Coordinates of C-alpha atoms in Angstrom, one line a residue:
Chain A
M1 CA 0.0 0.0 0.0
Q2 CA 1.2 3.4 -0.8
A3 CA 1.6 6.2 1.7
I4 CA 0.6 9.7 0.7
A5 CA 1.7 12.7 2.7
I6 CA 0.7 16.3 2.7
L7 CA 3.0 18.9 4.2
D8 CA 1.5 22.3 5.2
C9 CA 3.5 25.2 6.5
N10 CA 2.1 26.6 9.8
N11 CA 1.1 30.3 9.7
F12 CA 3.2 30.5 6.5
Y13 CA 3.1 34.3 5.9
A14 CA 3.7 35.1 9.5
S15 CA 6.6 32.6 9.6
C16 CA 8.2 34.1 6.5
E17 CA 8.1 37.6 8.2
R18 CA 9.6 36.3 11.3
L19 CA 12.6 34.7 9.6
F20 CA 14.0 38.2 8.9
D21 CA 12.5 40.3 11.7
A22 CA 13.5 39.0 15.1
S23 CA 11.2 41.4 16.9
L24 CA 8.2 39.5 15.6
R25 CA 9.1 36.3 17.4
K26 CA 6.8 35.2 20.2
K27 CA 4.6 38.2 19.5
P28 CA 1.1 38.2 18.0
V29 CA 1.5 38.9 14.4
V30 CA -1.1 39.5 11.6
V31 CA -0.6 39.9 7.9
L32 CA -3.1 42.2 6.1
S33 CA -4.7 41.8 2.6
N34 CA -3.5 43.7 -0.4
N35 CA -5.2 46.9 0.7
D36 CA -4.4 46.5 4.4
G37 CA -8.2 45.8 4.7
C38 CA -8.5 42.3 6.2
V39 CA -6.5 39.9 8.3
I40 CA -5.3 37.1 5.9
A41 CA -2.8 35.4 8.2
R42 CA -2.2 35.1 11.9
S43 CA 0.6 33.8 14.2
N44 CA -0.4 31.4 16.9
E45 CA -0.3 34.2 19.4
A46 CA -2.7 36.2 17.3
K47 CA -5.1 33.3 17.0
A48 CA -4.9 32.8 20.7
I49 CA -6.2 36.3 21.4
G50 CA -9.2 35.7 19.2
I51 CA -8.4 37.5 16.0
K52 CA -10.5 35.8 13.2
M53 CA -9.3 34.9 9.8
G54 CA -10.5 37.2 7.1
E55 CA -11.7 39.8 9.7
P56 CA -11.6 43.4 8.6
V57 CA -9.1 45.5 10.4
F58 CA -11.7 48.1 11.6
K59 CA -13.6 45.4 13.4
C60 CA -10.7 44.1 15.4
R61 CA -8.9 47.4 15.8
D62 CA -9.4 47.3 19.7
L63 CA -8.0 43.8 20.0
L64 CA -5.0 44.7 17.8
E65 CA -4.2 47.8 19.9
A66 CA -4.8 46.1 23.4
Y67 CA -2.4 43.3 22.6
Q68 CA 0.0 45.4 20.6
V69 CA -0.3 43.1 17.7
K70 CA 2.2 43.6 14.9
K71 CA 0.6 44.4 11.6
L72 CA 2.3 43.7 8.3
S73 CA 1.1 44.4 4.8
A74 CA 1.2 41.3 2.6
N75 CA 4.7 40.9 1.1
F76 CA 3.9 38.4 -1.7
P77 CA 7.4 38.5 -3.4
L78 CA 8.8 37.3 -0.1
Y79 CA 6.2 34.6 0.4
A80 CA 6.6 33.3 -3.1
D81 CA 10.3 33.0 -2.9
L82 CA 10.2 31.1 0.5
S83 CA 7.5 28.9 -1.0
D84 CA 9.8 28.0 -3.9
R85 CA 12.5 27.2 -1.4
V86 CA 10.3 24.9 0.7
M87 CA 9.2 23.1 -2.5
S88 CA 12.7 22.7 -3.8
V89 CA 13.8 21.2 -0.6
L90 CA 10.9 18.8 -0.8
Y91 CA 11.6 18.1 -4.5
D92 CA 15.1 17.0 -3.6
N93 CA 13.9 14.7 -0.8
V94 CA 10.7 13.1 -1.7
E95 CA 9.1 11.4 -4.7
Q96 CA 6.1 12.5 -6.8
L97 CA 5.9 16.0 -5.5
E98 CA 2.6 17.8 -6.2
V99 CA 2.6 21.4 -5.2
Y100 CA -1.0 22.1 -4.1
S101 CA -0.8 25.7 -3.0
I102 CA 1.7 28.3 -1.8
D103 CA 2.2 26.5 1.5
E104 CA 1.0 22.9 0.9
A105 CA 2.3 20.0 -1.1
F106 CA 1.4 16.4 -1.5
F107 CA 4.0 13.7 -2.1
S108 CA 4.5 10.0 -1.9
L109 CA 6.4 8.4 0.9
G110 CA 6.8 5.1 -1.0
E111 CA 4.9 1.8 -1.0
H112 CA 5.1 -1.0 1.5
K113 CA 6.9 1.1 4.1
S114 CA 6.6 0.3 7.8
Q115 CA 4.7 2.6 10.1
E116 CA 7.9 3.5 11.9
F117 CA 9.6 4.4 8.7
L118 CA 6.9 6.8 7.6
L119 CA 6.9 8.6 10.9
L120 CA 10.7 8.9 11.0
R121 CA 10.8 10.2 7.4
A122 CA 8.1 12.8 8.2
K123 CA 10.0 13.9 11.2
Q124 CA 13.2 14.2 9.2
L125 CA 11.6 16.4 6.6
Q126 CA 9.9 18.5 9.3
E127 CA 13.2 19.2 11.1
K128 CA 15.0 19.9 7.8
I129 CA 12.6 22.5 6.7
E130 CA 12.4 24.1 10.1
R131 CA 16.2 24.2 10.3
E132 CA 17.0 25.4 6.8
L133 CA 14.1 27.8 6.2
G134 CA 12.9 28.6 9.7
I135 CA 9.4 27.5 8.9
A136 CA 7.4 25.0 11.1
V137 CA 5.4 22.5 9.1
S138 CA 2.8 19.9 9.9
I139 CA 2.6 16.6 8.0
G140 CA -0.3 14.3 7.6
I141 CA 0.1 10.7 6.3
A142 CA -2.5 8.3 5.0
R143 CA -3.4 5.9 2.1
T144 CA -5.3 8.5 0.2
K145 CA -5.1 12.3 -0.4
T146 CA -8.4 13.0 1.3
L147 CA -7.4 11.0 4.4
A148 CA -3.9 12.6 4.3
K149 CA -5.6 16.1 4.3
L150 CA -7.7 15.1 7.3
A151 CA -4.6 13.6 9.1
N152 CA -2.9 17.0 8.5
K153 CA -5.7 18.9 10.2
I154 CA -5.2 16.7 13.3
A155 CA -1.4 17.0 13.1
K156 CA -1.7 20.8 13.3
K157 CA -3.3 20.4 16.7
N158 CA -1.1 17.8 18.3
N159 CA 2.3 18.6 19.7
L160 CA 4.4 16.7 17.1
G161 CA 2.9 18.4 14.0
I162 CA 2.8 14.9 12.5
F163 CA -0.1 12.5 12.3
S164 CA -0.3 9.2 10.5
L165 CA -3.2 7.0 9.5
C166 CA -0.9 4.3 8.1
F167 CA -0.3 1.1 10.1
D168 CA 1.4 -2.2 9.3
D169 CA -1.7 -4.2 10.3
E170 CA -4.5 -3.5 7.9
E171 CA -7.3 -4.4 10.2
Y172 CA -5.9 -2.3 13.0
Q173 CA -5.5 0.5 10.5
K174 CA -9.1 0.3 9.4
A175 CA -10.4 0.4 13.0
F176 CA -8.1 3.3 13.8
V177 CA -9.1 5.3 10.7
D178 CA -12.8 4.7 11.4
S179 CA -12.5 5.9 15.0
V180 CA -10.8 9.1 13.7
L181 CA -13.5 9.6 11.1
S182 CA -16.3 9.1 13.5
D183 CA -14.9 12.2 15.4
Y184 CA -14.5 14.4 12.4
A185 CA -17.2 16.8 11.3
I186 CA -18.4 16.5 7.7
E187 CA -17.8 20.2 7.1
D188 CA -14.1 19.7 7.6
V189 CA -13.7 17.1 5.0
W190 CA -11.5 18.1 2.1
G191 CA -13.3 18.6 -1.2
L192 CA -16.8 19.1 0.1
G193 CA -18.1 22.6 -0.2
F194 CA -20.4 24.4 2.1
N195 CA -23.5 23.3 0.1
Y196 CA -22.7 19.6 0.0
S197 CA -21.9 19.6 3.7
K198 CA -25.3 21.2 4.5
F199 CA -27.0 18.7 2.1
L200 CA -25.3 15.7 3.8
R201 CA -26.3 17.0 7.3
A202 CA -29.8 17.2 6.1
H203 CA -29.5 13.5 5.2
A204 CA -28.2 12.6 8.7
I205 CA -24.6 12.3 7.5
N206 CA -22.8 14.2 10.2
T207 CA -19.4 12.8 10.4
A208 CA -16.7 11.7 7.9
L209 CA -17.4 8.1 9.0
D210 CA -21.1 8.4 8.0
F211 CA -20.0 9.6 4.6
A212 CA -17.4 6.9 4.1
Y213 CA -20.1 4.3 4.7
A214 CA -22.9 6.1 2.7
N215 CA -24.6 4.3 -0.1
R216 CA -22.3 4.9 -3.1
R217 CA -25.0 4.7 -5.6
W218 CA -26.9 7.5 -3.8
V219 CA -23.7 9.5 -3.5
R220 CA -22.9 9.2 -7.1
Q221 CA -26.4 10.2 -8.1
E222 CA -26.6 13.2 -5.8
M223 CA -23.0 14.5 -5.8
K224 CA -21.6 13.4 -9.1
V225 CA -18.3 11.7 -9.5
Q226 CA -16.4 14.2 -7.4
G227 CA -18.5 13.4 -4.5
L228 CA -18.2 9.7 -5.0
R229 CA -14.4 10.1 -5.2
T230 CA -14.3 11.9 -1.8
C231 CA -16.5 9.1 -0.3
M232 CA -14.3 6.4 -1.6
E233 CA -11.1 8.1 -0.5
L234 CA -12.5 8.4 3.0
A235 CA -13.1 4.7 2.9
G236 CA -9.4 4.1 2.0
F237 CA -9.5 3.7 -1.8
S238 CA -7.2 6.0 -3.5
C239 CA -9.0 7.8 -6.3
L240 CA -7.0 11.0 -6.7
P241 CA -3.5 10.3 -8.0
L242 CA -0.6 12.6 -7.3
E243 CA -0.3 15.0 -10.1
Q244 CA 3.1 16.2 -11.1
L245 CA 2.9 19.1 -13.3
E246 CA 5.8 20.0 -15.5
Q247 CA 4.4 23.6 -15.8
E248 CA 1.5 25.2 -14.0
P249 CA -1.6 24.8 -16.1
L250 CA -2.9 28.0 -17.6
A251 CA -6.6 28.7 -17.5
K252 CA -8.3 29.8 -20.7
S253 CA -8.4 33.4 -19.4
I254 CA -6.2 35.6 -17.3
I255 CA -7.6 38.1 -14.8
S256 CA -5.9 41.0 -13.0
S257 CA -7.7 43.2 -10.7
R258 CA -7.3 45.1 -7.4
S259 CA -9.3 47.2 -5.0
F260 CA -8.1 50.8 -4.9
G261 CA -6.4 52.4 -1.9
Y262 CA -9.0 55.3 -2.1
A263 CA -12.1 55.9 -4.0
V264 CA -11.3 57.1 -7.5
K265 CA -13.4 59.5 -9.5
D266 CA -11.1 60.6 -12.2
L267 CA -11.1 58.8 -15.6
G268 CA -7.3 59.4 -16.1
L269 CA -6.5 57.6 -12.9
L270 CA -8.8 54.8 -13.8
Q271 CA -7.1 54.4 -17.2
E272 CA -3.7 54.4 -15.4
A273 CA -4.9 51.6 -13.1
V274 CA -6.3 49.6 -15.9
A275 CA -3.0 50.0 -17.9
N276 CA -1.2 48.5 -14.9
Y277 CA -3.5 45.5 -14.7
I278 CA -3.0 45.0 -18.4
V279 CA 0.7 44.9 -18.0
T280 CA 0.5 42.3 -15.2
A281 CA -1.9 40.2 -17.2
A282 CA -0.1 40.5 -20.5
Y283 CA 3.3 39.6 -18.8
K284 CA 1.6 36.4 -17.5
M285 CA 0.2 35.6 -20.9
R286 CA 3.6 35.9 -22.6
R287 CA 5.2 33.6 -20.0
Y288 CA 2.9 30.9 -21.4
D289 CA 3.5 32.1 -25.0
K290 CA -0.2 32.8 -25.6
T291 CA -2.0 35.7 -27.3
T292 CA -5.5 37.1 -27.1
A293 CA -8.0 39.0 -29.2
L294 CA -10.7 39.4 -26.7
L295 CA -10.3 41.8 -23.7
Q296 CA -12.7 42.8 -21.0
V297 CA -12.5 45.8 -18.6
F298 CA -14.7 46.0 -15.5
L299 CA -15.2 48.7 -12.9
R300 CA -16.9 48.5 -9.6
G301 CA -18.1 51.5 -7.7
K302 CA -20.9 53.3 -5.9
N303 CA -23.2 56.1 -7.1
R304 CA -24.2 59.1 -5.0
E305 CA -26.9 57.2 -3.2
G306 CA -24.4 54.6 -2.1
K307 CA -25.7 51.9 -4.4
K308 CA -23.2 49.5 -5.7
I309 CA -22.7 49.6 -9.5
S310 CA -20.7 47.4 -11.7
L311 CA -19.8 48.3 -15.2
E312 CA -18.0 46.2 -17.9
N313 CA -17.0 46.4 -21.5
T314 CA -15.7 43.7 -23.8
I315 CA -13.8 44.4 -26.9
T316 CA -12.6 42.3 -29.8
L317 CA -9.2 43.3 -31.1
P318 CA -8.6 43.3 -34.9
R319 CA -6.1 40.5 -34.5
H320 CA -4.5 38.3 -31.8
T321 CA -1.6 39.9 -30.0
N322 CA 0.5 39.6 -26.9
A323 CA 1.8 43.2 -26.9
S324 CA 1.2 45.2 -23.8
S325 CA 1.0 48.4 -25.9
C326 CA -1.9 47.2 -28.1
L327 CA -3.8 45.9 -25.1
I328 CA -3.2 49.0 -23.1
S329 CA -4.7 51.3 -25.7
A330 CA -7.7 49.0 -26.3
A331 CA -8.3 48.7 -22.6
Q332 CA -8.1 52.4 -22.1
K333 CA -10.6 53.0 -24.9
A334 CA -12.9 50.4 -23.3
T335 CA -12.7 52.2 -20.0
K336 CA -13.5 55.5 -21.5
E337 CA -16.6 54.1 -23.2
I338 CA -18.2 52.9 -19.9
F339 CA -16.9 55.6 -17.6
D340 CA -19.6 57.3 -15.6
P341 CA -18.4 60.5 -13.9
N342 CA -21.2 60.3 -11.3
L343 CA -19.6 57.2 -9.7
E344 CA -16.9 56.6 -7.1
Y345 CA -14.8 53.7 -8.1
K346 CA -13.4 51.2 -5.6
K347 CA -12.1 48.5 -7.8
A348 CA -11.1 47.8 -11.4
G349 CA -9.8 44.9 -13.4
V350 CA -9.1 43.4 -16.7
V351 CA -9.6 39.9 -18.2
L352 CA -7.9 38.5 -21.3
W353 CA -10.1 35.9 -22.8
A354 CA -9.8 33.2 -25.4
L355 CA -6.0 32.6 -25.2
K356 CA -4.4 31.0 -28.1
D357 CA -0.9 29.6 -28.6
R358 CA 1.3 32.2 -30.3
K359 CA 2.9 29.6 -32.5
S360 CA -0.3 28.3 -33.9
L361 CA -1.7 31.6 -34.9
Q362 CA -3.3 32.4 -38.2
L363 CA -2.3 35.9 -39.2
S364 CA -5.0 38.1 -40.6
L365 CA -5.0 39.6 -44.0
F366 CA -3.6 42.9 -42.8
A367 CA -1.1 41.8 -40.2
S368 CA 2.3 41.1 -41.5
A369 CA 4.3 38.3 -39.9
E370 CA 7.3 40.5 -39.6
N371 CA 5.5 43.1 -37.6
F372 CA 4.1 40.5 -35.4
A373 CA 7.6 39.0 -34.7
K374 CA 9.0 42.5 -34.0
E375 CA 6.3 43.2 -31.5
N376 CA 6.9 39.9 -29.8
H377 CA 10.6 40.5 -29.7
L378 CA 10.1 44.0 -28.1
N379 CA 7.8 42.7 -25.4
K380 CA 10.1 39.8 -24.5
L381 CA 12.9 42.2 -24.2
I382 CA 11.0 44.4 -21.8
D383 CA 10.1 41.3 -19.8
N384 CA 13.7 40.3 -19.5
I385 CA 14.8 43.7 -18.4
N386 CA 12.1 43.8 -15.7
A387 CA 12.9 40.3 -14.6
N388 CA 16.7 41.2 -14.2
F389 CA 16.4 44.7 -12.8
G390 CA 13.2 44.6 -10.8
A391 CA 9.5 44.9 -11.7
N392 CA 8.6 48.0 -13.7
T393 CA 12.2 49.1 -14.4
V394 CA 10.8 49.7 -17.9
F395 CA 7.2 50.7 -18.0
Y396 CA 4.6 52.3 -20.2
G397 CA 3.8 56.0 -19.8
A398 CA 0.1 55.0 -19.6
M399 CA 0.8 53.3 -16.3
G400 CA 1.6 56.5 -14.6
K401 CA 4.6 57.3 -12.3
Q402 CA 5.8 54.1 -10.7
K403 CA 7.2 55.6 -7.4
S404 CA 5.6 57.7 -4.6
S405 CA 3.4 59.6 -6.9
Q406 CA 1.0 61.9 -5.0
K407 CA -1.5 61.6 -7.7
A408 CA -1.5 57.9 -8.2
N409 CA -3.7 57.3 -5.2
W410 CA -5.5 54.3 -6.7
R411 CA -2.6 52.2 -5.7
A412 CA -3.5 49.7 -2.8
K413 CA -2.5 50.9 0.7
Q414 CA 0.5 49.0 2.0
S415 CA 1.5 50.9 5.1
Y416 CA 3.3 48.1 7.0
K417 CA 5.2 46.3 4.2
S418 CA 8.5 44.6 5.0
G419 CA 11.3 44.4 2.5
A420 CA 11.7 42.2 -0.5
Y421 CA 14.4 40.5 1.5
T422 CA 15.1 37.7 -0.9
T423 CA 14.3 39.2 -4.3
S424 CA 15.9 42.7 -4.3
W425 CA 19.5 43.7 -3.7
F426 CA 18.3 47.0 -2.3
E427 CA 16.1 45.5 0.3
L428 CA 18.3 42.9 1.9
P429 CA 17.8 42.2 5.6
C430 CA 20.2 44.1 7.8
I431 CA 22.8 43.0 10.3
S432 CA 23.5 45.6 13.0
Chain B
M1 CA 15.8 31.2 -7.7
L2 CA 18.4 33.9 -7.6
L3 CA 19.1 36.0 -10.6
M4 CA 22.8 36.2 -11.1
T5 CA 23.6 34.4 -14.3
A6 CA 26.6 35.0 -16.4
N7 CA 25.0 37.5 -18.7
R8 CA 27.1 37.1 -21.7
P9 CA 25.9 35.8 -25.1
L10 CA 27.1 32.1 -25.0
R11 CA 28.9 31.6 -28.3
F12 CA 29.0 33.3 -31.7
M13 CA 29.1 31.2 -34.8
A14 CA 32.0 32.0 -37.2
S15 CA 30.8 32.6 -40.8
G16 CA 34.2 32.1 -42.3
F17 CA 36.4 29.5 -40.6
S18 CA 35.0 27.4 -37.8
S19 CA 36.8 28.0 -34.6
P20 CA 39.6 25.6 -33.7
A21 CA 38.6 26.1 -30.1
E22 CA 35.0 25.1 -30.7
D23 CA 35.3 21.5 -29.4
F24 CA 37.0 22.7 -26.3
A25 CA 34.5 25.5 -25.4
M26 CA 33.2 25.5 -21.9
P27 CA 30.4 27.5 -20.3
A28 CA 31.6 30.8 -18.8
L29 CA 32.3 31.0 -15.0
D30 CA 29.2 31.3 -13.1
L31 CA 29.4 32.9 -9.7
N32 CA 26.2 31.4 -8.6
K33 CA 27.6 27.9 -9.0
F34 CA 30.9 29.0 -7.3
L35 CA 29.4 30.7 -4.2
L36 CA 25.9 29.2 -3.8
E37 CA 26.3 25.6 -2.6
H38 CA 22.8 25.4 -1.2
P39 CA 20.6 27.9 -3.0
A40 CA 17.4 26.9 -1.2
S41 CA 18.8 27.5 2.3
S42 CA 21.1 30.5 1.7
F43 CA 20.2 34.0 2.2
F44 CA 21.9 37.4 1.5
W45 CA 22.2 39.9 4.2
R46 CA 23.7 43.4 4.3
N47 CA 26.0 44.5 7.2
S48 CA 25.1 48.0 8.3
V49 CA 27.7 48.7 11.0
R50 CA 31.5 49.0 11.4
A51 CA 31.6 46.7 14.4
Y52 CA 32.7 43.6 12.5
E53 CA 35.8 45.1 10.8
K54 CA 37.9 42.9 13.1
Y55 CA 36.4 39.9 11.3
G56 CA 37.1 41.5 7.9
I57 CA 33.5 42.4 7.3
F58 CA 33.0 46.1 6.5
Q59 CA 30.0 48.4 6.6
G60 CA 27.9 47.9 3.5
D61 CA 29.3 44.3 2.7
I62 CA 26.9 41.7 1.7
V63 CA 27.2 38.4 3.4
L64 CA 25.8 35.0 2.4
V65 CA 24.3 32.9 5.2
D66 CA 23.7 29.2 4.8
R67 CA 21.2 27.7 7.2
S68 CA 21.8 24.1 6.3
L69 CA 25.3 23.9 7.9
K70 CA 26.3 23.2 11.5
P71 CA 28.1 25.9 13.3
Q72 CA 31.7 25.5 12.3
K73 CA 34.9 26.1 14.5
K74 CA 36.8 29.2 13.2
L75 CA 33.8 30.4 11.1
L76 CA 31.5 33.4 11.7
N77 CA 27.8 33.0 12.3
L78 CA 24.7 35.1 12.0
V79 CA 22.9 35.2 15.4
I80 CA 19.9 36.8 17.0
Y81 CA 20.8 38.8 20.1
E82 CA 18.0 40.8 21.8
N83 CA 15.9 40.9 18.7
E84 CA 18.8 42.0 16.5
F85 CA 20.8 40.2 14.0
K86 CA 24.5 40.2 14.8
I87 CA 27.7 38.5 13.6
C88 CA 29.4 36.3 16.2
D89 CA 32.4 34.1 16.2
F90 CA 32.3 30.5 17.2
V91 CA 33.9 30.9 20.6
L92 CA 31.7 33.7 21.7
M93 CA 28.7 31.9 20.4
Q94 CA 29.3 28.8 22.4
K95 CA 29.7 30.9 25.5
L96 CA 26.5 32.9 24.9
L97 CA 24.4 29.8 23.9
K98 CA 25.0 28.3 27.4
K99 CA 23.5 31.3 29.1
N100 CA 19.9 31.0 29.9
D101 CA 19.1 34.5 30.9
I102 CA 19.6 36.2 27.5
D103 CA 17.7 36.1 24.2
F104 CA 20.3 34.5 22.0
E105 CA 19.8 32.2 18.9
F106 CA 21.9 30.8 16.1
W107 CA 20.6 31.7 12.7
G108 CA 23.1 30.4 10.1
V109 CA 26.7 30.1 9.1
I110 CA 28.4 32.9 7.1
T111 CA 29.9 31.4 4.0
V112 CA 30.8 34.3 1.8
V113 CA 31.4 38.0 2.0
I114 CA 30.8 40.2 -1.1
R115 CA 32.3 43.7 -1.2
K116 CA 31.5 45.9 -4.2
F117 CA 34.3 48.6 -4.5
L118 CA 32.2 50.8 -6.9
D119 CA 29.1 50.8 -8.9
A120 CA 30.5 49.9 -12.3
S121 CA 27.3 50.6 -14.1
N122 CA 27.9 54.3 -13.8
S123 CA 28.8 55.4 -17.4
D124 CA 30.8 58.4 -16.2
I125 CA 33.7 56.3 -15.1
R126 CA 34.1 54.1 -18.2
L127 CA 37.3 54.3 -20.2

């Protein structure tokens, strides 16, 4: 029997920050969302004083002040780099690594291994990552992914940070897993959404064990094949293989959007913001060597009566392109068309639809292949410069001033941001 | 992970005579390979004080710290002392680690010091 493990970094964002700022150790720490609006990560100390996940800052301001909680703006370049480091340590040490999220990964611990071996191996990995990257991790081990996820949730709460549902004796294992499942609420099962959990409760399926032994035909009928898979996985039959991706899959569309730091009323500033989102989305598109000819701009805001209003505009381009400049001018035109001066805007975004491989493109009657190659070359060049010398070293005038511009107040508030410690020579952590 | 490649075009093709050195060509020297033994567990830090001149580490120097190594005799270490990051030699560190009444923690072993004498990208100083 194979053993599947999932490793999950504890309080990942807070741990990343602590690695380079010793004053954050042993103190309650919260990390705030892109606009310093909501709590998106908490250290154990912050959890203990009752700050909720996703809670808006204004709602927990008293708590934050009373306990002198350290607030940090999200520093995604740092988290992404440390995530890569965690994954690369894992990649060198385990088989069949499947990166599941920024701070979680499934992997195989091999087949026909003894229960002692599995626990020892998990402990070694846990210690290695804690020592080398300063990040505490929890590991759940089981025969299926769904059970491993469940074991991981238990591991987070025990002292070891490791919990295994794999045993040498199969009958003992079955009895043990059943006893754990009988104590596990249906809402906490991986892969079941809020609606399905409610549906199952209504049918007197209250624990993971009830679901594991539910009538499979009924499950299949009511919850499709995904529901059946979860049910089988809880019963110990592995239905979800480890997926090793050579490259991250790209969805058929790319979206880039943000909330503004302040309400924006000015068309020029909106267009500036939209240009920035286009550049982000177009860069991502070029990384996958795709092009688009269908572009959507959306704006969200309030009118004078405070009613929420949402505007959008979709444009078809005359031909497929991956050039930021073409997309920017189209997006700005689209913005202008729907702009309503009576609204206050809180958010804007762009979507690039119907992506196609650049290499398989049919050029239209009017587009010369040469122009297209030039355009592609120019954009790749800009991408290279920005990759080597820092984001937005070279940028389009339409994006507005990139640094500390008084006018560009649509940019998200990030008042408590720590340095890009591992990705910028200018923001290295300091020895004193 | 770290962007520091040898940024030179690899090889040019000769249009006339093929190079007699072609079969012996090797990739150019790469500082990353030379200095970064463990890229996943190594971090760059900047020294902002003059206190470590006795160790040959000057103000403004960049040091590379490897967290996958055991503290080594005769080597320098990055440590946390009273919430601040400091450089500490092995002997002093062993002494301080034994004390229970202070906030002292080992962070990593210093493996490399980088000192840039000038910013060579400045075009005014080119020949």
